Amino acid sequence: MKIRSPCVPGINTKRLFFPVLAGLFLTTLAARGDYQAKQNPTREHNPLLLFDGRLQFHVHERLRVEYRENNFDFNDSSDAVTDDSFLLQRFRLGVTGKPSKEVTIFLEGQDAREFDSDRANIPGVLGAEGDDEFDLRQGWMQLGDKEQFPIHVKVGRMAWNYGDQRLIGAFDWNNIGRTFDGLVLFSEWGKSRLDFFLGSPVIIKPDQFNTGDGHDRVGGLYFTTKEFLNQTSEVYLIHRNHDNAVNNGHPQEIWTPGLRVKSAPGKYGAFDYEAEVAGQAGTISPITNPTRVLDHRAFASHLEGGYTFRETMTTPRVSLFYDYASGDSNPNDGENTGFMNLFPTNHKFYGGMDLFAWRNIHDFGATVSATFFTDFTTRLEIHSFWLPETSDAWYRANGFTPVRAASAGRNVDSHVGEEIDLVANWKANKYVNLSAGYSHFFTGGFVEATGPSSDADFVYTMLTIQF
Ligand SMILES: [Ca+2]
Ligand SMILES: [Ca+2]
Ligand SMILES: [Ca+2]
Ligand SMILES: [Ca+2]
């Protein structure tokens, strides 16, 4: 059942604003494109570029059909609302304006919907990606010119991607994604860049204008350089102060320092590597008891090594990886040692079924990827998941919803299971991309010891068109 709040007259004006503006511009650009084509028939014609490139439009449409079985209940004998197939669609319309060399303005609206699902279309509830009618996804202005002043300023609503997005990312797999209201100051020199960022995650309000969460303030320093050792080297310090459990998990005030290195492509022959370590210190409260304050101390790491068979026709790459994030050994003592995942894009890392986060996890895995005909790629991933602490919960990809809740003193098999993911991607041309995936989860002893333990399946196909 779909729940809707009553219509607010002021909101309608805002909803109409972007489509009307878009309509006006699209009409104008169609007319102008025609004019330009006549004036300059040999130049490659891009109708989305106006005024010598000072105004550029971006259109993005994505459709994904998902089929999920036992991803939530792990129970063949029960047909839960999450055992379902459904369609996720999103449309984005953006415009970049560059009135001068020093100024960039970007505005982007997004309409995201979920069709034919049995669960309510409320973002984040029962894994729903949910509905968010046309709303402002990004709206920022960037000021700066390297030749005149070393620091650039970017202010407004924007997507943040740092490192490999293990702690801060735009969560693009999700139909709605993630943005922040805030500012970034950055400076670039040689092969290095330093960012200072400060902001609040935007909360999705299906029937209202989305706003930044004033109870959740995230800031940090992120330094990245390619100066040393033929690799990208990164050092960061993130601070999060979240004083309310209504959105995005635990109330917490946590400092997260970390390091990340990744080999530059081709610089180590056929070999490549990546490693990241992050520590945490601060305080945290249980979601169910936000007034109880616990000391927080935690650790996480990622290690990966790959080898590419460059002489073989499909240039297959094989890799081995291991991801670890500490768990909490006792939910009832005065401290929490379970790593907090912050704002990641976890779909990239811990299995395509989105059953795990970088929290209370050992993930041992391997991948094999291959490229056929330059535009068709395939990837096979195998994961073996174990819990460092069986008294802590098994957490979903959002990092705080338990698949199986924490239970003090629980001493059972820590083996959660194996997941196999097969993904194929076809980049039909510059504008059209088609992908499909199949995942199977083989449940292990921990699942058997804590409830129903049927295997789970996930299938999707996704079409993206953008220009
Ligand atoms: Ca089921
Ligand atoms: Ca359905
Ligand atoms: Ca909204
Ligand atoms: Ca504890």
XYZ file of C-alpha atoms and ligand atoms in Angstrom:
471
model
C 0.000 0.000 0.000
C 1.255 3.434 -0.918
C 1.049 6.111 1.753
C 0.951 9.701 0.632
C 0.711 12.872 2.631
C -1.762 15.501 1.452
C -0.686 17.791 -1.336
C 0.963 21.026 -0.261
C 0.214 23.875 -2.707
C 3.682 25.459 -2.331
C 5.374 22.189 -3.314
C 3.560 21.999 -6.640
C 5.151 25.225 -7.847
C 8.557 23.787 -7.063
C 7.729 20.525 -8.842
C 6.596 22.383 -11.914
C 9.634 24.608 -11.982
C 12.135 22.077 -13.360
C 9.904 20.406 -15.957
C 8.751 23.803 -17.260
C 12.301 25.132 -17.322
C 13.446 21.925 -19.021
C 10.695 22.156 -21.614
C 11.610 25.749 -22.430
C 15.295 24.945 -22.754
C 14.777 21.778 -24.776
C 12.581 23.700 -27.224
C 15.174 26.455 -27.443
C 18.070 24.075 -27.915
C 16.267 22.047 -30.555
C 15.694 25.278 -32.499
C 19.238 26.484 -31.901
C 20.760 23.117 -32.771
C 18.977 23.302 -36.087
C 20.372 26.792 -36.632
C 23.934 25.724 -35.723
C 23.761 22.684 -37.976
C 22.873 24.977 -40.874
C 25.632 27.474 -40.020
C 28.355 24.906 -39.521
C 27.421 21.590 -41.112
C 30.878 19.980 -40.747
C 31.312 20.473 -36.970
C 30.187 17.554 -34.799
C 26.812 18.604 -33.621
C 25.914 18.393 -29.935
C 22.458 19.865 -29.402
C 22.968 19.829 -25.623
C 25.803 22.360 -25.823
C 24.895 26.035 -26.121
C 26.658 29.391 -26.269
C 30.060 27.916 -27.216
C 29.889 25.359 -24.450
C 29.073 27.805 -21.676
C 25.760 26.042 -21.130
C 25.507 22.261 -21.280
C 22.525 20.025 -20.642
C 22.730 16.495 -19.277
C 19.999 13.898 -19.547
C 20.139 10.587 -17.676
C 17.573 7.815 -17.630
C 18.027 4.492 -15.842
C 15.711 1.516 -15.628
C 16.408 -1.559 -13.532
C 14.296 -4.637 -13.088
C 15.106 -6.669 -9.989
C 13.994 -10.084 -8.860
C 14.798 -11.010 -5.265
C 14.109 -14.262 -3.441
C 14.873 -14.789 0.270
C 17.148 -11.716 0.389
C 15.457 -10.701 3.634
C 13.731 -13.729 5.152
C 16.094 -16.539 4.028
C 13.032 -18.709 4.146
C 11.684 -20.739 1.206
C 8.484 -21.594 3.050
C 7.509 -17.957 3.563
C 6.634 -15.573 0.748
C 7.645 -12.227 2.260
C 6.884 -8.836 0.648
C 10.603 -8.711 -0.087
C 10.378 -11.907 -2.190
C 9.406 -9.926 -5.224
C 10.215 -8.475 -8.607
C 9.925 -4.770 -9.375
C 11.050 -1.940 -11.619
C 13.205 0.992 -10.520
C 13.348 4.024 -12.742
C 15.075 7.351 -12.421
C 15.339 10.384 -14.632
C 17.846 13.189 -14.188
C 18.019 16.468 -15.996
C 21.038 18.651 -15.382
C 22.533 21.850 -16.665
C 26.080 23.138 -16.265
C 26.653 26.847 -16.708
C 30.101 28.394 -17.089
C 29.462 32.125 -17.274
C 33.198 32.767 -16.894
C 36.474 30.895 -16.450
C 36.268 31.129 -12.645
C 32.633 30.151 -12.145
C 30.803 26.850 -12.678
C 27.157 26.388 -11.749
C 25.475 22.987 -11.824
C 21.795 22.244 -11.313
C 20.339 18.754 -11.466
C 16.829 17.499 -10.834
C 15.898 13.877 -10.312
C 12.705 11.873 -10.370
C 13.042 8.363 -8.911
C 10.288 5.753 -8.697
C 9.737 2.153 -7.744
C 7.001 0.231 -9.580
C 5.228 -3.040 -8.882
C 6.829 -3.856 -5.543
C 4.840 -5.394 -2.686
C 6.634 -3.358 0.008
C 5.726 0.327 0.457
C 7.714 2.696 -1.760
C 9.391 4.386 1.200
C 13.125 4.903 0.676
C 15.170 2.584 2.879
C 12.261 0.658 4.429
C 12.530 -3.106 3.800
C 15.265 -2.326 1.306
C 12.883 -0.197 -0.784
C 14.575 2.320 -3.035
C 11.223 4.063 -3.006
C 9.744 7.108 -4.659
C 11.064 10.639 -4.716
C 9.194 12.830 -7.140
C 11.131 15.406 -9.112
C 13.456 17.090 -6.635
C 16.756 18.911 -6.514
C 19.519 16.299 -6.556
C 22.426 18.707 -6.988
C 22.697 22.475 -7.054
C 26.154 23.916 -6.515
C 28.431 26.708 -7.534
C 32.199 26.430 -7.822
C 34.476 29.433 -7.719
C 38.174 29.483 -8.415
C 40.948 29.790 -10.920
C 44.197 27.963 -10.194
C 46.247 30.611 -11.963
C 44.948 33.379 -9.736
C 44.367 31.715 -6.344
C 45.289 28.214 -5.088
C 41.950 27.418 -3.399
C 38.672 26.518 -5.093
C 35.343 26.760 -3.286
C 32.313 24.626 -4.081
C 29.070 25.369 -2.236
C 25.593 23.860 -2.360
C 24.086 20.409 -2.775
C 26.548 17.943 -4.273
C 27.667 14.330 -4.563
C 30.833 13.379 -2.666
C 33.113 10.569 -3.763
C 36.306 9.990 -1.833
C 38.814 7.205 -2.439
C 37.092 4.060 -3.582
C 33.871 5.183 -1.804
C 34.276 2.752 1.092
C 33.438 5.540 3.560
C 32.018 8.422 1.513
C 30.361 7.897 -1.849
C 27.415 8.900 -4.011
C 25.803 5.432 -3.702
C 25.019 5.367 -7.402
C 23.659 1.807 -7.423
C 20.761 3.082 -5.346
C 17.991 4.588 -7.420
C 18.036 7.850 -5.494
C 21.708 7.995 -4.530
C 23.257 10.247 -1.909
C 24.182 13.924 -1.842
C 25.298 16.397 0.813
C 24.418 20.026 1.517
C 27.637 21.800 2.347
C 30.875 23.079 1.006
C 34.214 21.826 -0.265
C 37.433 23.825 -0.346
C 40.095 22.201 -2.469
C 43.522 22.898 -3.800
C 45.358 21.115 -6.599
C 49.069 21.224 -7.357
C 51.241 18.889 -9.429
C 49.803 15.397 -9.003
C 48.240 16.198 -5.610
C 44.955 17.480 -4.284
C 43.747 18.387 -0.806
C 40.039 18.667 0.048
C 38.364 20.097 3.099
C 34.688 19.179 3.170
C 31.859 19.969 5.535
C 28.170 19.233 5.182
C 25.072 17.230 6.039
C 23.592 14.263 4.173
C 20.411 15.083 2.274
C 17.332 13.313 3.586
C 14.921 11.991 0.998
C 11.365 13.161 1.650
C 9.132 11.533 -0.951
C 6.428 14.213 -1.005
C 8.434 17.222 0.077
C 11.558 19.100 -0.865
C 14.605 17.128 0.298
C 16.686 18.865 2.946
C 20.071 18.398 4.616
C 19.969 16.631 7.991
C 20.922 19.313 10.504
C 21.465 16.564 13.091
C 24.188 14.936 11.028
C 27.359 16.924 10.327
C 30.211 15.384 8.396
C 33.532 17.044 7.809
C 37.060 16.112 6.962
C 40.350 16.450 5.190
C 41.212 14.228 2.239
C 44.649 14.309 0.669
C 45.435 12.380 -2.497
C 48.668 12.274 -4.475
C 50.256 10.377 -7.372
C 53.766 11.687 -6.631
C 55.158 8.538 -5.036
C 55.804 4.890 -5.955
C 53.668 4.768 -9.114
C 50.559 4.640 -7.009
C 47.750 6.779 -5.687
C 48.418 7.491 -2.010
C 45.719 8.935 0.183
C 45.512 10.124 3.787
C 42.285 11.253 5.373
C 40.550 12.276 8.552
C 36.762 12.254 8.705
C 34.663 13.579 11.569
C 30.984 12.768 11.937
C 28.707 14.238 14.569
C 25.234 12.710 14.391
C 23.014 13.551 17.338
C 19.751 11.908 16.356
C 18.802 8.336 15.441
C 15.878 9.164 13.141
C 17.933 9.011 9.939
C 21.093 7.186 8.877
C 21.777 4.989 11.860
C 23.430 5.455 15.217
C 23.869 8.750 17.052
C 27.644 9.086 17.100
C 30.563 11.400 17.304
C 33.401 9.633 15.612
C 36.808 10.490 14.193
C 37.979 8.251 11.349
C 41.623 8.566 10.230
C 42.685 6.382 7.327
C 45.169 5.541 4.588
C 44.629 4.184 1.116
C 47.022 3.138 -1.653
C 46.313 1.858 -5.153
C 48.784 0.971 -7.884
C 48.726 3.056 -11.063
C 47.434 1.046 -14.043
C 50.201 -0.868 -15.828
C 53.017 0.426 -13.619
C 53.744 -2.945 -12.007
C 53.558 -5.075 -15.130
C 50.631 -7.447 -14.961
C 50.195 -6.925 -11.204
C 48.035 -4.408 -9.382
C 47.198 -3.803 -5.737
C 45.004 -1.780 -3.427
C 44.967 -1.414 0.347
C 43.052 0.712 2.817
C 43.076 0.909 6.595
C 40.853 3.045 8.820
C 40.636 3.424 12.577
C 37.905 5.035 14.649
C 37.567 6.686 18.027
C 34.746 8.584 19.680
C 31.356 7.894 21.185
C 28.248 6.139 19.906
C 24.718 5.213 21.034
C 22.558 2.209 20.195
C 19.798 3.116 17.692
C 17.241 1.656 20.086
C 18.610 3.569 23.091
C 19.953 6.921 21.855
C 20.524 8.337 25.346
C 23.017 5.596 26.253
C 26.520 6.748 25.284
C 29.278 4.196 24.665
C 32.974 4.638 24.032
C 33.738 3.775 20.433
C 36.963 2.275 19.123
C 37.116 0.283 15.902
C 39.179 -0.745 12.908
C 38.691 -1.788 9.281
C 40.905 -2.818 6.380
C 40.863 -3.821 2.752
C 43.568 -5.687 0.828
C 43.493 -6.663 -2.802
C 45.978 -7.970 -5.349
C 45.286 -8.570 -9.027
C 46.957 -10.076 -12.066
C 45.974 -9.358 -15.676
C 46.709 -11.878 -18.442
C 47.600 -9.211 -20.953
C 48.560 -11.591 -23.767
C 45.285 -13.509 -23.612
C 42.562 -12.325 -25.972
C 39.978 -11.231 -23.410
C 42.687 -9.806 -21.060
C 41.222 -11.571 -18.035
C 42.099 -10.161 -14.633
C 42.014 -12.299 -11.529
C 42.183 -10.868 -8.057
C 42.126 -11.961 -4.468
C 40.861 -9.694 -1.726
C 40.149 -9.609 1.973
C 37.948 -7.069 3.731
C 37.758 -6.806 7.480
C 35.783 -4.585 9.825
C 35.695 -5.055 13.582
C 32.513 -6.075 15.363
C 31.301 -5.505 18.898
C 32.031 -8.414 21.228
C 29.366 -7.520 23.797
C 26.277 -5.371 23.159
C 25.777 -4.819 26.896
C 29.125 -3.434 28.049
C 30.065 0.244 28.040
C 31.879 0.294 24.728
C 31.302 -0.376 21.071
C 34.072 -1.912 18.992
C 32.003 -2.346 15.822
C 33.310 -0.267 12.905
C 30.910 2.391 11.562
C 30.664 2.440 7.792
C 29.709 6.180 7.438
C 28.357 6.979 3.898
C 29.683 4.292 1.535
C 28.785 2.850 -1.869
C 28.780 -0.704 -0.519
C 27.253 -2.357 -3.568
C 30.707 -2.229 -5.150
C 32.386 -4.315 -2.493
C 30.590 -6.888 -0.351
C 28.496 -8.823 -2.835
C 25.866 -7.706 -5.337
C 22.996 -8.826 -3.122
C 23.798 -5.989 -0.671
C 23.738 -8.255 2.379
C 26.888 -6.862 4.028
C 28.546 -3.638 5.103
C 32.071 -2.776 6.273
C 31.041 -3.632 9.820
C 31.538 -6.883 11.743
C 32.777 -8.690 8.662
C 35.481 -10.925 7.273
C 35.046 -11.102 3.499
C 37.518 -13.398 1.722
C 37.043 -13.317 -2.012
C 38.195 -13.646 -5.573
C 37.171 -12.063 -8.846
C 37.674 -12.929 -12.487
C 36.834 -10.338 -15.099
C 37.187 -10.406 -18.878
C 36.547 -8.105 -21.821
C 35.073 -9.273 -25.110
C 34.874 -7.115 -28.262
C 36.102 -4.062 -26.237
C 32.581 -3.082 -25.152
C 31.321 -6.254 -23.499
C 32.709 -7.102 -20.058
C 31.937 -9.829 -17.563
C 32.889 -10.265 -13.915
C 32.590 -13.209 -11.595
C 32.951 -12.607 -7.852
C 33.099 -15.147 -5.084
C 32.822 -14.066 -1.460
C 33.119 -16.041 1.748
C 31.595 -14.131 4.666
C 32.344 -14.642 8.338
C 31.516 -12.550 11.397
C 34.413 -11.462 13.655
C 31.920 -11.306 16.543
C 28.910 -13.626 16.667
C 27.441 -11.608 19.567
C 27.151 -8.642 17.215
C 24.632 -8.449 14.398
C 24.972 -9.386 10.760
C 24.460 -5.985 9.095
C 23.011 -5.185 5.691
C 24.711 -2.925 3.144
C 23.366 0.257 4.786
C 25.598 -0.569 7.766
C 22.983 -0.470 10.502
C 19.940 -2.619 9.638
C 20.541 -6.116 11.005
C 19.772 -9.211 8.957
C 20.144 -11.032 12.289
C 20.175 -8.861 15.427
C 22.975 -8.782 18.004
C 22.642 -11.177 20.944
C 24.920 -11.024 23.987
C 27.053 -14.083 24.639
C 25.974 -15.850 21.476
C 28.625 -18.412 20.687
C 27.784 -20.055 17.382
C 29.377 -20.807 14.031
C 30.657 -17.503 12.629
C 30.372 -18.610 9.003
C 27.569 -16.623 7.323
C 27.937 -18.065 3.852
C 29.231 -17.731 0.314
C 27.961 -15.437 -2.386
C 28.562 -15.778 -6.106
C 27.935 -12.783 -8.350
C 28.020 -12.827 -12.116
C 27.725 -9.466 -13.868
C 27.764 -8.698 -17.594
C 27.983 -5.235 -19.067
C 27.499 -4.094 -22.645
C 28.361 -0.526 -23.555
C 26.338 -0.314 -26.742
C 27.625 3.167 -27.597
C 28.562 6.454 -25.951
C 25.025 6.931 -24.675
C 23.571 3.495 -23.973
C 24.697 0.897 -21.448
C 23.031 -2.406 -20.672
C 23.990 -4.630 -17.749
C 22.674 -7.732 -16.056
C 23.592 -9.730 -13.006
C 22.845 -12.894 -11.124
C 23.749 -13.566 -7.489
C 23.298 -16.631 -5.331
C 23.874 -16.790 -1.593
C 24.715 -20.133 0.027
C 23.867 -19.821 3.704
C 26.337 -21.047 6.332
C 26.307 -22.127 9.973
C 25.620 -18.683 11.476
C 22.406 -18.328 9.475
C 21.333 -21.866 10.423
C 22.034 -21.178 14.116
C 20.030 -17.943 14.206
C 16.878 -18.602 12.152
C 15.641 -19.720 8.748
C 18.541 -20.495 6.436
C 17.329 -20.996 2.873
C 19.652 -19.829 0.115
C 18.871 -16.512 -1.579
C 18.826 -15.353 -5.211
C 18.992 -12.005 -6.948
C 18.693 -11.202 -10.649
C 18.686 -7.814 -12.334
C 18.923 -6.134 -15.670
C 19.644 -2.428 -16.021
C 19.496 0.011 -18.916
C 21.208 3.401 -18.673
C 20.875 6.124 -21.274
C 22.749 9.363 -20.830
C 23.856 12.267 -22.924
Ca 11.046 -16.248 1.303
Ca 6.179 -7.244 -7.760
Ca 11.562 14.908 -2.203
Ca 30.201 -3.570 23.320
